[in-house]
Amino acid sequence: MQSALHLIYPSQCISCRDLVEGDNALCGKCWRDTPFISGLTCDKCGTPLPGDETGEDILCDDCMTIARPWTKGRAAILYQGNGRKLVLAFKHGDRLDLAHPAGQWLARIAAPLLDSDTLIVPVPLHWMRMLKRRYNQSALLASSLGKATDQSFCLDLLTRTKRTRSLDGLGRDARFQMLADSIRVNPKRRHRLIGRKILLVDDVMTSGATLAVCAEACLAAGAADVNIVTLARVAKDV
Ligand SMILES: [Zn+2]
Ligand SMILES: [Zn+2]
């Protein structure tokens, strides 16, 4: 059945639509053009850092100066070039099919942060924005990651209590200010979080303000620990 389907609908590169071997794959050129993060990275946000891995935890300049209420963080790709193009297609271009390969990429980097008790939780989207966009891309990533790793996930553990305008273009302090108190643990789901390790999932990490507010909400509600993974990290000068 699968091979018959391939004769009718050959697999296409998820980025440029060229024909490729296997489903949900990038062609060789797009793979090379997509800035997957590897090597030495910041232990809190996943930004690539110069130098070799030493086995010791190391932080980027941002994570040394900004409060990060979570323990560890990783990112799959840099938010630039083809990485940015894929994230934008996923977020605003109705390319929901990208959730599957993105979940595989997240599974690879999230592996060291997971144990049998970890609960995977997406950063929430306000329902008004959800109506406009029709889906929460972070929830799609969280469920795809949960399925890829056979790990439990809860898509409505966190909710937005007030609508925040888009954070694009705002400075760091303005972002943190805007988000304060905007995220709550869903009282109906709180029992799932108590005493557990939470892995927060978001599509893009810019300042980290949203993730910080989510992590604080989880810890205040009784989570034992919080780690984060993002599909893409906006890095300043790499
Ligand atoms: Zn391609
Ligand atoms: Zn960092």
Tab-separated table of C-alpha atoms and ligand atoms in Angstrom:
chain	number	residue	atom	x	y	z
A	1	MET	CA	0.000	0.000	0.000
A	2	GLN	CA	2.709	2.432	1.057
A	3	SER	CA	4.793	1.786	-2.053
A	4	ALA	CA	1.750	2.052	-4.307
A	5	LEU	CA	1.054	5.426	-2.742
A	6	HIS	CA	4.628	6.453	-3.423
A	7	LEU	CA	4.157	5.737	-7.115
A	8	ILE	CA	1.202	8.097	-7.186
A	9	TYR	CA	2.517	10.621	-4.655
A	10	PRO	CA	6.315	10.410	-4.541
A	11	SER	CA	7.856	11.838	-1.364
A	12	GLN	CA	8.818	15.462	-1.537
A	13	CYS	CA	11.376	17.437	0.418
A	14	ILE	CA	9.507	19.141	3.272
A	15	SER	CA	11.218	22.411	2.397
A	16	CYS	CA	11.683	22.768	-1.381
A	17	ARG	CA	9.323	20.011	-2.612
A	18	ASP	CA	12.025	18.256	-4.636
A	19	LEU	CA	11.605	14.488	-4.739
A	20	VAL	CA	13.321	12.642	-1.881
A	21	GLU	CA	13.684	9.117	-0.530
A	22	GLY	CA	11.438	8.548	2.469
A	23	ASP	CA	8.649	10.593	3.990
A	24	ASN	CA	9.037	13.728	6.068
A	25	ALA	CA	12.594	14.305	4.983
A	26	LEU	CA	14.696	17.185	3.768
A	27	CYS	CA	16.565	16.786	0.477
A	28	GLY	CA	20.365	16.862	0.720
A	29	LYS	CA	20.596	20.510	-0.255
A	30	CYS	CA	17.933	21.681	2.220
A	31	TRP	CA	19.485	19.525	4.934
A	32	ARG	CA	22.814	21.300	4.407
A	33	ASP	CA	21.057	24.687	4.272
A	34	THR	CA	19.129	24.118	7.522
A	35	PRO	CA	21.139	25.284	10.543
A	36	PHE	CA	20.744	22.306	12.880
A	37	ILE	CA	22.428	23.031	16.195
A	38	SER	CA	25.240	20.700	17.247
A	39	GLY	CA	28.437	20.777	19.273
A	40	LEU	CA	28.863	22.933	22.363
A	41	THR	CA	25.628	24.697	23.385
A	42	CYS	CA	24.358	26.830	26.247
A	43	ASP	CA	22.899	24.516	28.876
A	44	LYS	CA	19.836	26.735	29.464
A	45	CYS	CA	18.763	27.783	25.959
A	46	GLY	CA	20.636	25.664	23.415
A	47	THR	CA	22.450	28.515	21.676
A	48	PRO	CA	25.604	27.215	19.975
A	49	LEU	CA	28.802	28.378	21.645
A	50	PRO	CA	32.400	28.443	20.402
A	51	GLY	CA	34.732	25.739	21.694
A	52	ASP	CA	34.575	22.025	22.332
A	53	GLU	CA	32.293	20.070	24.616
A	54	THR	CA	33.951	19.465	27.957
A	55	GLY	CA	31.081	17.710	29.706
A	56	GLU	CA	30.625	20.686	32.017
A	57	ASP	CA	27.579	22.950	31.941
A	58	ILE	CA	28.189	26.248	30.196
A	59	LEU	CA	25.908	29.271	29.736
A	60	CYS	CA	25.622	31.905	26.999
A	61	ASP	CA	25.859	35.607	27.915
A	62	ASP	CA	22.054	36.002	27.937
A	63	CYS	CA	21.501	33.077	30.290
A	64	MET	CA	24.160	34.406	32.651
A	65	THR	CA	22.302	37.707	32.996
A	66	ILE	CA	18.591	36.857	32.567
A	67	ALA	CA	16.732	34.787	35.158
A	68	ARG	CA	15.947	31.369	33.686
A	69	PRO	CA	13.598	29.573	36.093
A	70	TRP	CA	14.076	26.260	34.280
A	71	THR	CA	16.991	23.821	34.687
A	72	LYS	CA	18.140	22.859	31.188
A	73	GLY	CA	17.230	23.833	27.647
A	74	ARG	CA	17.916	22.688	24.088
A	75	ALA	CA	16.992	23.948	20.622
A	76	ALA	CA	16.945	21.981	17.357
A	77	ILE	CA	17.766	24.640	14.780
A	78	LEU	CA	18.842	28.251	14.545
A	79	TYR	CA	16.154	30.727	13.579
A	80	GLN	CA	17.883	31.878	10.422
A	81	GLY	CA	18.061	30.948	6.742
A	82	ASN	CA	16.174	27.777	5.977
A	83	GLY	CA	15.538	27.228	9.702
A	84	ARG	CA	13.558	30.461	9.844
A	85	LYS	CA	11.751	29.620	6.615
A	86	LEU	CA	10.591	26.253	7.975
A	87	VAL	CA	9.415	27.738	11.280
A	88	LEU	CA	7.440	30.482	9.522
A	89	ALA	CA	5.834	27.964	7.154
A	90	PHE	CA	4.831	25.870	10.165
A	91	LYS	CA	3.594	28.819	12.213
A	92	HIS	CA	1.792	30.956	9.660
A	93	GLY	CA	1.697	28.942	6.457
A	94	ASP	CA	-0.608	26.082	7.457
A	95	ARG	CA	2.236	23.581	6.975
A	96	LEU	CA	0.939	21.329	9.742
A	97	ASP	CA	2.777	18.395	8.142
A	98	LEU	CA	6.001	19.902	9.486
A	99	ALA	CA	4.972	18.925	13.028
A	100	HIS	CA	6.021	15.340	12.350
A	101	PRO	CA	9.637	15.891	11.223
A	102	ALA	CA	10.004	18.705	13.786
A	103	GLY	CA	8.889	16.263	16.499
A	104	GLN	CA	11.652	13.881	15.391
A	105	TRP	CA	14.254	16.646	15.572
A	106	LEU	CA	13.009	17.609	19.034
A	107	ALA	CA	13.091	13.972	20.154
A	108	ARG	CA	16.786	13.777	19.302
A	109	ILE	CA	17.765	16.838	21.340
A	110	ALA	CA	15.278	16.268	24.172
A	111	ALA	CA	16.488	12.716	24.917
A	112	PRO	CA	18.975	13.750	27.656
A	113	LEU	CA	16.271	15.849	29.349
A	114	LEU	CA	13.651	13.092	29.560
A	115	ASP	CA	13.030	10.427	32.132
A	116	SER	CA	10.095	8.084	32.618
A	117	ASP	CA	8.269	10.612	34.790
A	118	THR	CA	8.567	13.628	32.463
A	119	LEU	CA	5.367	15.315	31.307
A	120	ILE	CA	5.603	17.213	27.995
A	121	VAL	CA	3.695	20.518	28.012
A	122	PRO	CA	3.331	23.162	25.255
A	123	VAL	CA	3.454	26.912	25.721
A	124	PRO	CA	-0.201	27.958	25.404
A	125	LEU	CA	-1.759	30.274	22.852
A	126	HIS	CA	-4.621	32.554	23.839
A	127	TRP	CA	-7.923	31.271	22.472
A	128	MET	CA	-8.480	34.503	20.512
A	129	ARG	CA	-5.240	33.986	18.665
A	130	MET	CA	-6.047	30.300	18.377
A	131	LEU	CA	-9.258	31.195	16.530
A	132	LYS	CA	-7.330	33.349	14.128
A	133	ARG	CA	-4.531	30.898	13.505
A	134	ARG	CA	-6.667	27.772	14.027
A	135	TYR	CA	-3.922	25.803	15.738
A	136	ASN	CA	-1.306	26.160	18.438
A	137	GLN	CA	1.960	25.237	16.768
A	138	SER	CA	3.589	24.532	20.146
A	139	ALA	CA	0.842	22.035	21.023
A	140	LEU	CA	1.426	20.266	17.689
A	141	LEU	CA	5.140	20.086	18.474
A	142	ALA	CA	4.473	18.803	21.998
A	143	SER	CA	2.187	16.004	20.830
A	144	SER	CA	4.542	15.068	17.993
A	145	LEU	CA	7.460	14.964	20.456
A	146	GLY	CA	5.380	12.951	22.938
A	147	LYS	CA	4.513	10.370	20.291
A	148	ALA	CA	8.086	10.202	18.967
A	149	THR	CA	9.481	9.550	22.459
A	150	ASP	CA	6.534	7.544	23.831
A	151	GLN	CA	6.327	10.066	26.644
A	152	SER	CA	3.180	11.431	28.264
A	153	PHE	CA	2.034	14.905	27.292
A	154	CYS	CA	-0.714	17.305	28.383
A	155	LEU	CA	-1.715	19.913	25.825
A	156	ASP	CA	-3.942	22.049	28.070
A	157	LEU	CA	-1.903	22.049	31.266
A	158	LEU	CA	-1.136	25.755	30.844
A	159	THR	CA	-3.610	28.445	29.774
A	160	ARG	CA	-3.334	32.112	28.909
A	161	THR	CA	-5.377	34.266	31.241
A	162	LYS	CA	-5.126	37.446	29.269
A	163	ARG	CA	-4.519	38.252	25.713
A	164	THR	CA	-1.071	39.637	25.142
A	165	ARG	CA	-0.353	41.480	21.959
A	166	SER	CA	2.336	40.074	19.725
A	167	LEU	CA	5.743	40.283	21.378
A	168	ASP	CA	7.486	40.869	18.068
A	169	GLY	CA	9.486	44.065	18.111
A	170	LEU	CA	9.361	44.536	21.879
A	171	GLY	CA	12.497	44.804	23.965
A	172	ARG	CA	13.365	42.264	26.624
A	173	ASP	CA	12.045	44.162	29.645
A	174	ALA	CA	8.820	45.048	27.833
A	175	ARG	CA	8.285	41.371	26.960
A	176	PHE	CA	8.740	40.205	30.550
A	177	GLN	CA	6.450	42.973	31.801
A	178	MET	CA	3.736	42.189	29.277
A	179	LEU	CA	3.714	38.512	30.170
A	180	ALA	CA	3.743	38.722	33.948
A	181	ASP	CA	0.767	36.830	35.368
A	182	SER	CA	-0.568	35.998	31.901
A	183	ILE	CA	-0.121	32.237	32.229
A	184	ARG	CA	-1.812	29.873	34.681
A	185	VAL	CA	-1.858	26.168	35.345
A	186	ASN	CA	-5.259	24.795	34.330
A	187	PRO	CA	-6.895	23.829	37.671
A	188	LYS	CA	-8.437	20.737	36.034
A	189	ARG	CA	-4.991	19.477	35.028
A	190	ARG	CA	-2.960	20.543	38.053
A	191	HIS	CA	-2.947	17.015	39.529
A	192	ARG	CA	-0.922	15.822	36.522
A	193	LEU	CA	1.952	18.185	37.267
A	194	ILE	CA	2.483	17.853	41.013
A	195	GLY	CA	5.894	16.425	41.861
A	196	ARG	CA	6.735	15.780	38.211
A	197	LYS	CA	9.436	16.855	35.825
A	198	ILE	CA	7.980	19.102	33.114
A	199	LEU	CA	9.416	19.557	29.634
A	200	LEU	CA	8.088	22.808	28.144
A	201	VAL	CA	7.885	22.984	24.352
A	202	ASP	CA	7.787	26.117	22.201
A	203	ASP	CA	8.414	26.831	18.542
A	204	VAL	CA	10.847	29.738	18.840
A	205	MET	CA	12.842	31.106	21.753
A	206	THR	CA	13.667	34.799	21.417
A	207	SER	CA	14.073	36.472	24.817
A	208	GLY	CA	12.809	33.443	26.707
A	209	ALA	CA	10.186	35.586	28.485
A	210	THR	CA	7.222	33.352	27.657
A	211	LEU	CA	9.093	30.209	28.659
A	212	ALA	CA	10.167	31.859	31.919
A	213	VAL	CA	6.583	32.746	32.836
A	214	CYS	CA	5.419	29.202	31.950
A	215	ALA	CA	8.214	27.611	33.975
A	216	GLU	CA	7.422	29.795	36.982
A	217	ALA	CA	3.734	28.880	36.755
A	218	CYS	CA	4.596	25.144	36.692
A	219	LEU	CA	6.978	25.400	39.653
A	220	ALA	CA	4.524	27.516	41.670
A	221	ALA	CA	1.822	24.886	41.060
A	222	GLY	CA	4.017	22.071	42.359
A	223	ALA	CA	6.157	20.735	39.498
A	224	ALA	CA	9.409	19.165	40.712
A	225	ASP	CA	11.560	20.508	37.896
A	226	VAL	CA	11.207	22.196	34.506
A	227	ASN	CA	13.330	21.818	31.355
A	228	ILE	CA	12.648	23.397	27.964
A	229	VAL	CA	13.043	22.511	24.274
A	230	THR	CA	12.390	24.767	21.323
A	231	LEU	CA	12.308	24.076	17.629
A	232	ALA	CA	14.351	27.193	16.883
A	233	ARG	CA	16.555	29.570	18.832
A	234	VAL	CA	17.036	33.165	17.798
A	235	ALA	CA	20.754	33.633	18.359
A	236	LYS	CA	22.391	37.014	18.286
A	237	ASP	CA	25.684	36.598	16.512
A	238	VAL	CA	26.506	33.151	15.258
B	1	ZN	ZN	14.793	20.440	-0.402
B	2	ZN	ZN	21.664	30.507	26.840
